[in-house]
Structure formats: C-alpha cells, structure tokens
Amino acid sequence: MSSFISEDDIEQAILAKLQESSFRYDVIQCDPDPAKREDLNDGTGRTSKSQCVLPEVMRTAIFRLNPNIDADILNKIIRELCQDYSAKDIATANYELYRKIRNGIKVNVRRNGKADFDFVKLVDFRQPENNTFTAVSQMWIMGNVYWRRPDVLVFINGMPMVFIELKNSIVKVKEAYNDNLTNYKKDIPNLFAFNQICVLSNGIETRLGAYCATYEYFFEWLKVESEKEKVDRNELKEVSKAENSSIKYFIDGLLNKSNLVDYIENFILFQNGGNKIIAKNHQYLGVNNLIEALKNRQDLQGKLGVFWHTQGSGKSFSMVMFVRKVRKTMEGNFTFLIITDREDLDNQIVKNFIRTEVIGKNEECQPKNGKQLREYLTGNKPIIFTMIHKFKYDKGKKYPVLSERNDIIVIVDEAHRTQYKTLAENMHTGLPNANYVAFTGTPLLGSKRLTNQWFGNYVSEYNFAQSVEDGSTVPLFYSKPVPEVCLKNDFLDDDVVNIIEEENLNDEEQRLLENSSSRILEVIKREDRLDKIAAHIAYHFPRRGFLGKGMVVSVDKYTAVRMYDKVQRYWSEEKKKLIQERNRAATKAKRDEITGIIDYMNKAEMAVVISEEAGEEEKFSAKGLDIKKHRDKMNYISPEGEDIEDRFKRPDSNLQLVFVCAMWLTGFDVPSMSTLYLDKPMKAHTLMQGIARANRTFPGKQCGMIVDYVNVFKYMKKALRDYAVGDNDDEFPVKNMDELLKYLDDAVKEAKAFLLGLGIDIDDILRESTLFDQLEELRDAYNIIVDKDEYKDKFNVIINTLVNLYESAKPEIFKYNWPHAEAYSALCYLHGLYHNLIDDEKINRARMRMAALLDDSVIAANPIQGIKEGVAIYKTKVIDLSKIDAEELKAEFKQAKYRSVEIDDMKSFIERALVQMLKRNCTRRNFSERYRNIIDQYNAGSADNEHYYEELVKLLADMQEEDSRASREGLTDEELEIYDLLMADKKLTKTEEQKVKLSAKRLYEKLRDNKQDIFVVDWYKDEQPRSRVKSAIEEVLDEDLPDSYDKEFFELKTNLLMAHFMDMAVQGYGWIR
C-alpha cells in the first residue's frame, strides 16, 4: 500500500528538482492565500492579475536574443505578446503563437539604408542556456468570472509553456483533468494561448497531453534517455516520497532545458491549423534515435535502421516529426523519398504531410510514372512520395544511376514484399549513396528477415504489448462466436496467404489459388457458411455496448460484395424480429432498450471499399454481382468535399460498417473503429496489420473486439510472440473474451469493497427477502454515498469503469451465466439514482423541495441500450429564486429521512442557480466563492449535516435577495451588470451613484438599439469593429460619468467593459451574440 503523498509534497519536490544544478530554473513561489490574490507584489512582475505572462522576464529575454533589432520593434512585439487573448479563439491563438515561437516573427528593417527583413527570435532553440526558464507555483490569475491558481507553471522567456496540475496520491489523475484543467480552460483561456504541454499528476501516476486533448489522449512519460529502460509500474504505486514518484521521470526526461526546447521545436504538430498533436514518450525517443543514426550515416553505410513501432502508436506522425526535424535542425540540402507499395497508402501519407503543413497542398511531389520519378530524383525536390512499382524498368536493361548524392533519405513505409525484390534493387542501383530507413509496425522476421539486411538493425522498437501497457493503444479481445463456420485444418499454405493479401490477382495467381490443395476458396466462400456469418454480424453489430465503427474483412473482392448484400438482408430481418420483441416486452425499460437498437440500425449506413480494376463490371456481372452501385458510392464526393474515407473516419457520420478485403487494412487510422469481423486467412505481419485496425484510442472506447470466423487465432500466439511481447512470452496483449470477463469481475469486487468501506454491504442487501426491502436498503446506501463529495467522486469513477467494461463485453456477455449479474444490477441502480436515470418515488420525494423551484426540468437519458451514464438537461432559465422560503426549508429538513440526498439536491440547485446568476451578472463571483467555502468546510468535517444545510439555505436566501436587486434599483438585469462593473472599487456619494446608474442605462440602451450596426458578425476578431464598439462605450461614459472618474480610472472601466463584452461574444451568452 502506498503512503499518502500530498499535492504540496509533489509541488515542493518539483520546485526543488528544478533548482538543482542540472536544471538551474528560476523559481517563484506565490502566496496561495486567497486574501493575497489581488496583490500585484507577488514576484511575477505582472501589471495585472489577469495577465498570464511574465512581462519583465519576457522583455529581458527578447532584448537579449535579438541585439540587432531596433528597440521600438521589440517593444511593439512584446506589447502584442502581452495582450489579452481571452476574447480570441484559443485554438487559433495557440496555433499562431506556436508558429511565432518556433519560426520567429518576421519584421521589416533597414540595413545600410536599404529595406530588408529579419526574424525576431522568441526562443533560442540552438543554445537552450540562452533562454530564461522559470517555474512559478500558486500564481493567482483573475479570469472573466473566477480566480484560478495553477499549481506549477513553467515559463520560457516569460511565456507559460507547461501547465502542471497536481492531486494527492489517493485522488485519481483523471479528476485533475475533469475538475481543474477543464475549468481552467474555460475560466482563464489566456493561460493556454502559449501552452505547449499540460501535465496532470498525483505522484503515483503522471500524464501529459495537449491542452485541447480529451483525457484518453493523455499519456505517461516514464523513460528518460532510452526506450530500453525498464519501469516497474507496481513499484511506482508503492512510493512513499514525492521525489521518487512518477513525476521525476517526466522532469528528468522532458524538463531538462535542451530536451524541452527540442520537444517544443520538433515534436508538436497541428493538423489543418487546429488539431494539436504532441509526441508521446516513445515517439520522442524513437525519432531522436533516428536523428542520431542520420548523423552517423557514414559509419552505418547508409543503413539508418528499422523504425519498428506497432500499428496505432503514431508511426505516421513520427515520420512527419523526423522529416520536419531534419529540415529544421540539420545542415544540408536533404531530399526525402517516401515509398509505399500501394496507392491508397501513398495518398494517405501525402495527406498527412499536407495536413501538418510540412508540404503545401498544391505541391507537385507525387510523380505520375517512372519517367517522372527519375526526373524528380535528378532534380532537387525536397520531398517525393512514390510507390515502389515506379522503379520498374525495361526488361533486360540495367537501371540507370539517378543520383550519387549522399543526402537523399529513402523512407520505406511497411517494408514488405516488393521492396526486397527487383524493384528494390533498381532503387538501390539508381541511388547508390542514399540513406535507407524502414518505418514498420511488422518487420519481416526469422528466415525472411530481409528488412534488416536492407536497412540495418532496429533504430527504435516499440511493440504491441508496450503500446497497450502505456495506453497508446487499447487492448484487443477476440471471440469465436460461430464455431461451426471456423475452419478446423491447417489450411494456411504460405503461397495462398501471400496471394490473398492482394486484391487484384493476375491469371497465374488466380490459377494457383483455385488449384491449391487446401481448396480454401471452396470452403470459405460456401453460401451457407457466409449466411451464418452475415446473420451473426446483423445480430452482433447493433447490440454492442460501445457503438464504434466496424469492418468486415473477406477473402476477396467478390466475397466482400456478397457479404454486404447478405448482411443487408439479415439486417432487415433482425429489425423485424426486434419490433416483434419490443411489442412483447413487459417493461418500459426493455422497450426503450430495444427502441435504441432499432434507431441505431435505421440510421447506420454500410459500404463496400475495394480497389478498382479494368473490366470490373463484366467480371462482377459474371458472378451475378453488381459492382457499379458500390463503385459510385466509393467515388462519391459530398458537397462538403468529403470522400468515403473522410466519412468513415468522421466519428459522427452514419457510415458505420465497411466491407473490405485488402484496402484499409494497413496504414488506415480510424480511432473510433472498435470491431473487426475477420473472415480472411492471415498470418504473421499481415494478421497483425489487420487486427490493429481496432486498437486506436478514442473517448469512451475501452478495448477493440476481433470476431474470428476462420480460426486464425491458432496462429495468433506466433504472431504476437514475434511482434507484440517483450520478455514475458506468456502475457499476450490480445486476449480471449474470457479475460475481459475477469476484468469485469474485478471491477465488481472493487465497487463492492469501496461501498463496504462506507458501511454498505451489497451482498447483504441482495439477501433481503423482498424487492421492496432491497430498494429501501439501496436508498439508504445512496444517502450515504452522496453525504461527501469525496464519496460521490470515487463512486462515480469506479462505477463508470465498471459500466464501461460491461458495455465492452456486450453482447457476448449475454450468453454467459455471469455470477455477478445481480450485484451489477444493484450497483447500476445506485448509478442510476446518482445520474437521475431511475424514477424512484421516495428518493424523488426527497428532491421535491428543490424541484418546486423549477418550473420545468427535463431529464434526458442516453438512449443506447442498457444502463449508462446519462446527461441531465436542465432549463436553467426557469429557476425561480423568488419561491424560496428559507424557514420552511429548514423546518422540513429536520423531519427528512434522506438528509444527505436533500443536501445533495440543494447543492445541485444552488450550482445551477449560480451559473444562471453569473451569466446574468459577472460581478457575483463572491456567491460562488462563498458556496465553495461552505462545501470545503463540510468536506473537511468541520460542520454537521444540519449546520451544513442551514448555511446552504442562508446562501440561497442571500442569492434570492441579490436576484431581486435589479428591480429595487430600477434597472434591468443587463443595466445592473454594467452598473456593478462601473461601481466596482469606487466609493461614491449618492448623487454620483445616480449618475453612474444613468450612465449604465444609457450605455445599455445605445448598444442594444444599435446592436446590428455596432456588434457586426465576429466583431471581436478584427481591430476595426472592435474600435467601433470601444468608441461607443467611451462616448456614453465620457458624457455621463461623474468627474471623480479621472482619466486613469475612466480608461480602466472602459477596458473592463470592453473585455466583458468581448467575452460574452466569444462565449456566446448574454445579450451580445
């Protein structure tokens, strides 16, 4: 059992580490006392508490890095960098600032009397010690509504690049994401304009991610210098000192000055200028290994190595990062030749380079034929993408030498098959001094280990098991649900397997396949067998828990089309059966569950995706199949410019299930895909490539499911031993469905143990003789759970994990006699009460007092089958605080049975009311802070239930008083907010207050009446319309405000109102939209 490590322990360990001689960071420790939060004398040198940069540090650093640039130019840039970004789209601001940080800022200068240009350097990437690194703890930041205080921020030259949020060791790291990072992004967006890395840690576990990433894409950093380092995660769980916790690996590995600037310069990508991608631990180490190999290319004789990173671990982005880093940091005029063996893979890689802005959208980089390829190579193109087949040459003739340059880097993606034959020899003949590297998820091994003969040894290795352990990919489970269709004998003749890897077979390959002694086609393509598989897919696919995308893999193109037709037929039959089943259902819950399945089936679309070949219509027609309708769908481009690949990759598109035979089985990344129906014989690297389609991480996706119809998993252990595992051959990362049930059993045991610690024995409850007694016990249990926020949060995390595992096991779990089914139902009942998904009369009665204050509330549950986490949708605009009777609430509470439930409901009501009040008037932050103090005192054990409830009622009464203040002042809500902003921090006479009130009324009226002219579309994005708004504010205030508002205070109030109006426009709330 690990010892308790507090947030402060971890924070102090970080700061102490960064002050060591190997780091030499400057450290500023601000005062965390809320009473000191407005004090500008906190050591940061900021001129405003809303500011998120260190202006003086920035000024000193930028002047030091740019001694030859005029001071006026530098001062202007510093002012721009110090601006308020909260009114801008933070994704855009983050992208634009990253480009400035990485590339510098282009400025016009004069040299020797002539116009010239230069770049202002914000960070010195070549000499890291020239930069100023500062770690600041507990820095108070004033947001648009709330004050926030990040635990640790790391600044480079005064710009906040790294955000670190800490929890104590008994709190799950995910809560730092849900409770802190999510709120910080909303409340102090300014901070994330410069951010490059977000770090969440409880000491035991540390995760990194981009500020915009969902939690599923946060990753560990546990290897410091070498990917061969061994880390015992079990030992990390037992640490007793913060300095030995997981955070030290991150600090040693990434906060070293050289590593941090290297990471920021070379390991951060943006897709299409928006989606931010930051490198994981294995990508950073692997790409830098390859960079070192390139530096030693002469010693390695041009064999840079094999970059073996398993599928789904970001290999394509690692390739981009390698090319990008070489071009940015290494001297020379390198040419990159990127080679694949399939057109779809070639196009996918080109798209990846375009989307990450390594090449331009219209750049000519894909030669149309072999002749043009030879022209490109004799020229000086920086990046060329081609297929190996373009190295064909006239039979009998020797391939010509195209270039003897030694700065050509040949990157071969998925180095298999043709790369090692005549075409590869031509490539080496044409480019005798080139440098070769293979990027692969499945290198050829054993007697066929030609990968290493051509490319050298492994330059980086990251296998399947490591990827699952790190969370870079999800675990895979497999099932064989229709035993009678599985093939029993060892049918996988190697020649046959090699042939059916291809989609378009020549006459010789077709003859060999059809004459094979295994008679594989005859067995696999038997109609009655395909019917059973189609019927199973139609039953299984819509009944899964996580409804991700799916792929059906058939032995050839004709069978893929047949399977599509058959699944369509059984799909219709399945819907008819479900409608009949719904009509017979005894309960509303069961009817709703079936309706959810039917609704999904009605909207789900399917498609065949196979390569095109000459004369295909005649070939398919000869087999009684119509390919034209499928080809039309495959070639269709939507009005939005989406092709079939884009639609399948988009998670919210209705295209849910595709039928393939070879296309999209390699190099095709669809994170939302969770289910692979496998009906094609595969071995070794081909099998690993195929099953990896389902292993990508995606929000809500716990695992991938492989449904095996051909019994290929008898070969899985061999493939996994070669490609997936480390030293432990017994622990395979692809497991039988039974293993998932074991995880589910463990999750039930964990939930029961947690509740037992609160005095709730689920087994005892289930032993009650009647259902009514069981429900009464569950209500009492729920009352205990909601007593403390700590209990609620832990319960929610545990039950969500349990429910997600159960959903992942559907529908297979239905055929098991699962021993925990009753306990799971009881736990789900508590889960349903927690999320308002269950209509329990007595619990609802405990909630009635607050419900009476809602004229119309709506509870919307997730329509997907089974008990899942729902979403409560409240029409917050209808909260009516005028109905509150504080004395009646206190009197009724004394008689209540489920006091914790009533308190919890009161808290929920107050939280909704506070959101509503703050949206109407941003100056009411003190109510929110007072509420948080009441909660903190109770959670700390300094108040009993009755006193706690009384404090909440007092707060509610004061909120009621505040809610009616506008009418007492003779103002509208909008006018009152402007009045409060103008009055803040100013003591006035009664006469002066009336002038301010008049000013607020006139300003609101002017802006409201001229809204269309003043607040034009996206006015806050451009300087000209922003100036028009500010002029309108200044005009009214200048005329009406009392003389005591001197020039400085007048400007302060004008800027305050301007910032608030911009925030309303950006956030899309209030009367300015």
PDB file of C-alpha atoms in Angstrom, residues 543 806-818:
ATOM      1  CA  ARG A 543     -26.056  -4.813 -29.790  1.00  0.00           C
ATOM      2  CA  TYR A 806     -19.763  -4.238 -19.101  1.00  0.00           C
ATOM      3  CA  GLU A 807     -20.635  -2.303 -22.242  1.00  0.00           C
ATOM      4  CA  SER A 808     -17.428  -3.570 -23.873  1.00  0.00           C
ATOM      5  CA  ALA A 809     -18.466  -7.146 -23.112  1.00  0.00           C
ATOM      6  CA  LYS A 810     -21.817  -6.799 -24.889  1.00  0.00           C
ATOM      7  CA  PRO A 811     -23.407  -8.708 -26.498  1.00  0.00           C
ATOM      8  CA  GLU A 812     -21.094 -11.660 -25.749  1.00  0.00           C
ATOM      9  CA  ILE A 813     -21.783 -11.443 -22.014  1.00  0.00           C
ATOM     10  CA  PHE A 814     -25.450 -12.298 -22.557  1.00  0.00           C
ATOM     11  CA  LYS A 815     -24.559 -15.912 -23.365  1.00  0.00           C
ATOM     12  CA  TYR A 816     -22.562 -16.357 -20.140  1.00  0.00           C
ATOM     13  CA  ASN A 817     -24.078 -17.292 -16.796  1.00  0.00           C
ATOM     14  CA  TRP A 818     -22.322 -14.366 -15.163  1.00  0.00           C
TER      15      TRP A 818
END
